[in-house]
mmCIF file of C-alpha atoms in Angstrom:
data_model
loop_
_atom_site.group_PDB
_atom_site.id
_atom_site.type_symbol
_atom_site.label_atom_id
_atom_site.label_comp_id
_atom_site.label_asym_id
_atom_site.label_seq_id
_atom_site.Cartn_x
_atom_site.Cartn_y
_atom_site.Cartn_z
ATOM 1 C CA MET W 1013 -193.993 39.471 -137.246
ATOM 2 C CA THR W 1014 -191.328 41.729 -138.716
ATOM 3 C CA ILE W 1015 -191.734 43.368 -142.106
ATOM 4 C CA GLU W 1016 -188.469 43.794 -143.982
ATOM 5 C CA ARG W 1017 -188.236 46.650 -146.476
ATOM 6 C CA ILE W 1018 -185.753 45.846 -149.230
ATOM 7 C CA ALA W 1019 -184.844 48.388 -151.919
ATOM 8 C CA LEU W 1020 -184.637 46.887 -155.413
ATOM 9 C CA PRO W 1021 -182.720 49.462 -157.498
ATOM 10 C CA GLY W 1022 -184.376 50.054 -160.854
ATOM 11 C CA VAL W 1023 -187.341 47.867 -159.880
ATOM 12 C CA GLY W 1024 -189.028 49.211 -156.735
ATOM 13 C CA VAL W 1025 -189.331 47.992 -153.160
ATOM 14 C CA CYS W 1026 -189.944 44.550 -151.674
ATOM 15 C CA HIS W 1027 -191.694 44.093 -148.341
ATOM 16 C CA ALA W 1028 -191.010 40.597 -146.990
ATOM 17 C CA ILE W 1029 -192.252 38.685 -143.954
ATOM 18 C CA THR W 1030 -191.611 35.307 -142.391
ATOM 19 C CA THR W 1031 -194.689 33.666 -140.892
ATOM 20 C CA GLY W 1032 -194.821 31.739 -137.625
ATOM 21 C CA ALA W 1033 -194.714 28.556 -139.733
ATOM 22 C CA ARG W 1034 -191.389 29.844 -141.188
ATOM 23 C CA GLN W 1035 -192.829 30.524 -144.638
ATOM 24 C CA ARG W 1036 -191.372 33.602 -146.303
ATOM 25 C CA LEU W 1037 -193.636 35.866 -148.393
ATOM 26 C CA GLY W 1038 -192.983 39.128 -150.137
ATOM 27 C CA VAL W 1039 -194.728 41.880 -152.055
ATOM 28 C CA ILE W 1040 -192.737 43.718 -154.699
ATOM 29 C CA ASN W 1041 -194.111 47.197 -155.389
ATOM 30 C CA ARG W 1042 -192.752 48.090 -158.808
ATOM 31 C CA ARG W 1043 -192.051 51.680 -159.817
ATOM 32 C CA HIS W 1044 -194.751 51.642 -162.514
ATOM 33 C CA GLY W 1045 -197.454 50.409 -160.104
ATOM 34 C CA ARG W 1046 -197.622 46.648 -160.656
ATOM 35 C CA ARG W 1047 -197.274 44.423 -157.607
ATOM 36 C CA ASP W 1048 -195.824 40.939 -157.443
ATOM 37 C CA LEU W 1049 -196.711 38.508 -154.687
ATOM 38 C CA VAL W 1050 -193.705 36.272 -153.994
ATOM 39 C CA VAL W 1051 -193.616 32.925 -152.179
ATOM 40 C CA TYR W 1052 -190.035 32.040 -151.314
ATOM 41 C CA ASP W 1053 -188.478 28.569 -151.397
ATOM 42 C CA GLN W 1054 -188.514 27.052 -147.889
ATOM 43 C CA ASP W 1055 -185.052 25.508 -148.414
ATOM 44 C CA ASP W 1056 -183.561 28.757 -149.784
ATOM 45 C CA PRO W 1057 -185.409 31.788 -148.383
ATOM 46 C CA GLU W 1058 -183.700 34.132 -150.864
ATOM 47 C CA ARG W 1059 -185.014 32.260 -153.946
ATOM 48 C CA ALA W 1060 -188.555 32.800 -155.225
ATOM 49 C CA ALA W 1061 -190.489 29.554 -155.598
ATOM 50 C CA CYS W 1062 -193.525 31.278 -157.101
ATOM 51 C CA THR W 1063 -194.441 34.792 -158.230
ATOM 52 C CA VAL W 1064 -197.907 36.131 -158.992
ATOM 53 C CA SER W 1065 -198.288 39.501 -160.748
ATOM 54 C CA LEU W 1066 -201.237 41.603 -159.594
ATOM 55 C CA ALA W 1067 -202.871 44.653 -161.147
ATOM 56 C CA ASP W 1068 -203.666 47.496 -158.723
ATOM 57 C CA HIS W 1069 -207.348 46.504 -158.323
ATOM 58 C CA GLU W 1070 -206.388 42.843 -157.809
ATOM 59 C CA ALA W 1071 -203.933 43.803 -155.054
ATOM 60 C CA HIS W 1072 -206.669 45.833 -153.309
ATOM 61 C CA GLN W 1073 -209.124 42.934 -153.530
ATOM 62 C CA LEU W 1074 -206.537 40.493 -152.158
ATOM 63 C CA ALA W 1075 -205.865 42.885 -149.272
ATOM 64 C CA ASP W 1076 -209.606 42.948 -148.569
ATOM 65 C CA LEU W 1077 -209.708 39.172 -148.433
ATOM 66 C CA LEU W 1078 -206.763 39.007 -146.060
ATOM 67 C CA ALA W 1079 -207.592 41.806 -143.654
ATOM 68 C CA GLY W 1080 -210.577 43.923 -144.642
ATOM 69 C CA THR W 1081 -208.342 46.971 -144.685
ATOM 70 C CA VAL W 1082 -209.834 50.385 -145.377
ATOM 71 C CA PHE W 1083 -207.572 52.447 -147.638
ATOM 72 C CA VAL W 1084 -207.635 56.224 -147.546
ATOM 73 C CA ASP W 1085 -206.042 58.077 -150.481
ATOM 74 C CA HIS W 1086 -205.480 61.780 -149.857
ATOM 75 C CA VAL W 1087 -206.234 64.230 -152.666
ATOM 76 C CA ARG W 1088 -203.214 66.480 -152.081
ATOM 77 C CA GLU W 1089 -204.038 69.030 -154.788
ATOM 78 C CA LEU W 1090 -207.230 70.088 -152.982
ATOM 79 C CA GLU W 1091 -205.643 69.921 -149.530
ATOM 80 C CA LEU W 1092 -202.888 72.301 -150.618
ATOM 81 C CA GLN W 1093 -205.457 74.851 -151.775
ATOM 82 C CA THR W 1094 -207.508 74.916 -148.567
ATOM 83 C CA ALA W 1095 -205.848 74.920 -145.133
ATOM 84 C CA GLY W 1096 -207.561 72.624 -142.622
ATOM 85 C CA LEU W 1097 -209.516 70.752 -145.285
ATOM 86 C CA THR W 1098 -208.804 67.137 -146.077
ATOM 87 C CA ALA W 1099 -210.089 65.465 -149.237
ATOM 88 C CA VAL W 1100 -209.817 61.688 -149.524
ATOM 89 C CA ARG W 1101 -210.943 58.689 -151.525
ATOM 90 C CA ILE W 1102 -212.009 55.771 -149.305
ATOM 91 C CA ARG W 1103 -212.436 52.400 -151.003
ATOM 92 C CA ILE W 1104 -215.196 50.284 -149.429
ATOM 93 C CA PRO W 1105 -213.654 46.866 -148.703
ATOM 94 C CA ALA W 1106 -215.439 43.529 -148.655
ATOM 95 C CA GLY W 1107 -216.957 42.957 -145.237
ATOM 96 C CA SER W 1108 -216.971 46.663 -144.405
ATOM 97 C CA ALA W 1109 -219.620 47.959 -142.031
ATOM 98 C CA ALA W 1110 -220.604 50.287 -144.878
ATOM 99 C CA ASP W 1111 -221.213 47.553 -147.475
ATOM 100 C CA GLY W 1112 -224.943 47.595 -148.275
ATOM 101 C CA HIS W 1113 -225.725 50.460 -145.895
ATOM 102 C CA SER W 1114 -226.860 53.968 -146.680
ATOM 103 C CA LEU W 1115 -224.889 57.086 -145.852
ATOM 104 C CA ARG W 1116 -227.607 57.811 -143.257
ATOM 105 C CA ASP W 1117 -226.926 54.416 -141.592
ATOM 106 C CA LEU W 1118 -223.235 55.274 -141.403
ATOM 107 C CA GLN W 1119 -223.796 58.651 -139.808
ATOM 108 C CA PRO W 1120 -226.513 58.216 -137.153
ATOM 109 C CA GLY W 1121 -227.466 61.453 -135.468
ATOM 110 C CA GLY W 1122 -226.259 63.523 -138.408
ATOM 111 C CA PHE W 1123 -222.510 63.313 -137.737
ATOM 112 C CA SER W 1124 -220.663 66.305 -139.130
ATOM 113 C CA GLY W 1125 -216.987 66.959 -139.665
ATOM 114 C CA ALA W 1126 -216.791 65.111 -142.976
ATOM 115 C CA ALA W 1127 -219.160 64.538 -145.850
ATOM 116 C CA VAL W 1128 -219.261 62.068 -148.709
ATOM 117 C CA VAL W 1129 -219.465 64.410 -151.697
ATOM 118 C CA ALA W 1130 -219.329 61.767 -154.428
ATOM 119 C CA VAL W 1131 -219.096 58.028 -154.969
ATOM 120 C CA ILE W 1132 -217.294 56.269 -157.782
ATOM 121 C CA ARG W 1133 -219.041 53.002 -158.615
ATOM 122 C CA ASP W 1134 -217.818 50.750 -161.424
ATOM 123 C CA GLY W 1135 -215.958 53.699 -162.948
ATOM 124 C CA THR W 1136 -219.047 55.935 -162.930
ATOM 125 C CA LEU W 1137 -219.182 59.086 -160.814
ATOM 126 C CA VAL W 1138 -222.253 59.594 -158.607
ATOM 127 C CA PRO W 1139 -222.005 63.254 -157.546
ATOM 128 C CA ALA W 1140 -223.640 64.479 -154.326
ATOM 129 C CA PRO W 1141 -225.275 61.186 -153.288
ATOM 130 C CA ASP W 1142 -228.280 61.655 -150.989
ATOM 131 C CA HIS W 1143 -228.404 60.170 -147.479
ATOM 132 C CA GLY W 1144 -230.364 57.158 -148.737
ATOM 133 C CA PHE W 1145 -227.594 56.172 -151.165
ATOM 134 C CA ALA W 1146 -226.325 52.673 -150.242
ATOM 135 C CA LEU W 1147 -222.601 52.000 -150.499
ATOM 136 C CA ARG W 1148 -221.313 48.725 -151.930
ATOM 137 C CA HIS W 1149 -218.095 46.744 -151.849
ATOM 138 C CA ASP W 1150 -215.534 48.327 -154.212
ATOM 139 C CA ASP W 1151 -217.253 51.742 -154.251
ATOM 140 C CA ILE W 1152 -214.895 54.635 -153.717
ATOM 141 C CA ALA W 1153 -216.337 57.298 -151.421
ATOM 142 C CA VAL W 1154 -214.940 60.769 -152.067
ATOM 143 C CA ALA W 1155 -215.084 62.662 -148.777
ATOM 144 C CA VAL W 1156 -214.172 66.147 -147.643
ATOM 145 C CA GLY W 1157 -213.771 67.349 -144.065
ATOM 146 C CA ASP W 1158 -211.367 68.155 -141.295
ATOM 147 C CA GLU W 1159 -208.776 65.593 -140.202
ATOM 148 C CA TYR W 1160 -210.847 64.357 -137.271
ATOM 149 C CA GLY W 1161 -214.020 64.093 -139.344
ATOM 150 C CA ILE W 1162 -212.218 62.005 -141.974
ATOM 151 C CA ALA W 1163 -210.814 59.740 -139.233
ATOM 152 C CA VAL W 1164 -214.321 59.223 -137.794
ATOM 153 C CA LEU W 1165 -215.803 58.517 -141.231
ATOM 154 C CA THR W 1166 -213.022 56.032 -142.019
ATOM 155 C CA ALA W 1167 -213.592 54.283 -138.675
ATOM 156 C CA LEU W 1168 -217.341 54.088 -139.361
ATOM 157 C CA ILE W 1169 -216.667 52.507 -142.764
ATOM 158 C CA ALA W 1170 -214.249 50.030 -141.174
ATOM 159 C CA GLY W 1171 -216.798 49.224 -138.460
ATOM 160 C CA SER W 1172 -214.691 50.467 -135.552
ATOM 161 C CA ARG W 1173 -215.031 53.319 -133.098
ATOM 162 C CA ILE W 1174 -212.576 56.086 -132.313
ATOM 163 C CA SER W 1175 -212.537 58.780 -129.710
ATOM 164 C CA ALA W 1176 -210.556 61.935 -129.322
ATOM 165 C CA PRO W 1177 -210.140 64.286 -126.417
ATOM 166 C CA GLY W 1178 -212.527 67.233 -126.507
ATOM 167 C CA ARG W 1179 -214.809 65.721 -129.171
#
């Protein structure tokens, strides 16, 4: 499947795809943050048949339903202050290997290289959660570590494994 990136001057960017069943879908990322899901007319693939506006959290939840994607948001301000350190926010998607499991379960054998230093749950900050703290769908784990450590932690949350030479 090919993803088309279409600039919409004054509006934002549209990413459009055509499925194997020849249905055309698009996502318009507006400059102010709103996203529109677009279903195009099958007879005229340039005309929108239906548009659904999504708030940021709704777009993330829809992405979870479709693919179980793990999103990693970098905290650039902190990274710029400390060379070699990466600070990220990792949203726990529905169906994640982390959902319902403690930080200890995620890091068997005391993995180091990255640490969850806080969790944001329902808009409330949980600073320095202990190893028994159980993550839930829609939590945002705030983690700090080196690039490799963050990659390993993200893979553990997604339920996949990664390897790197020399590690």
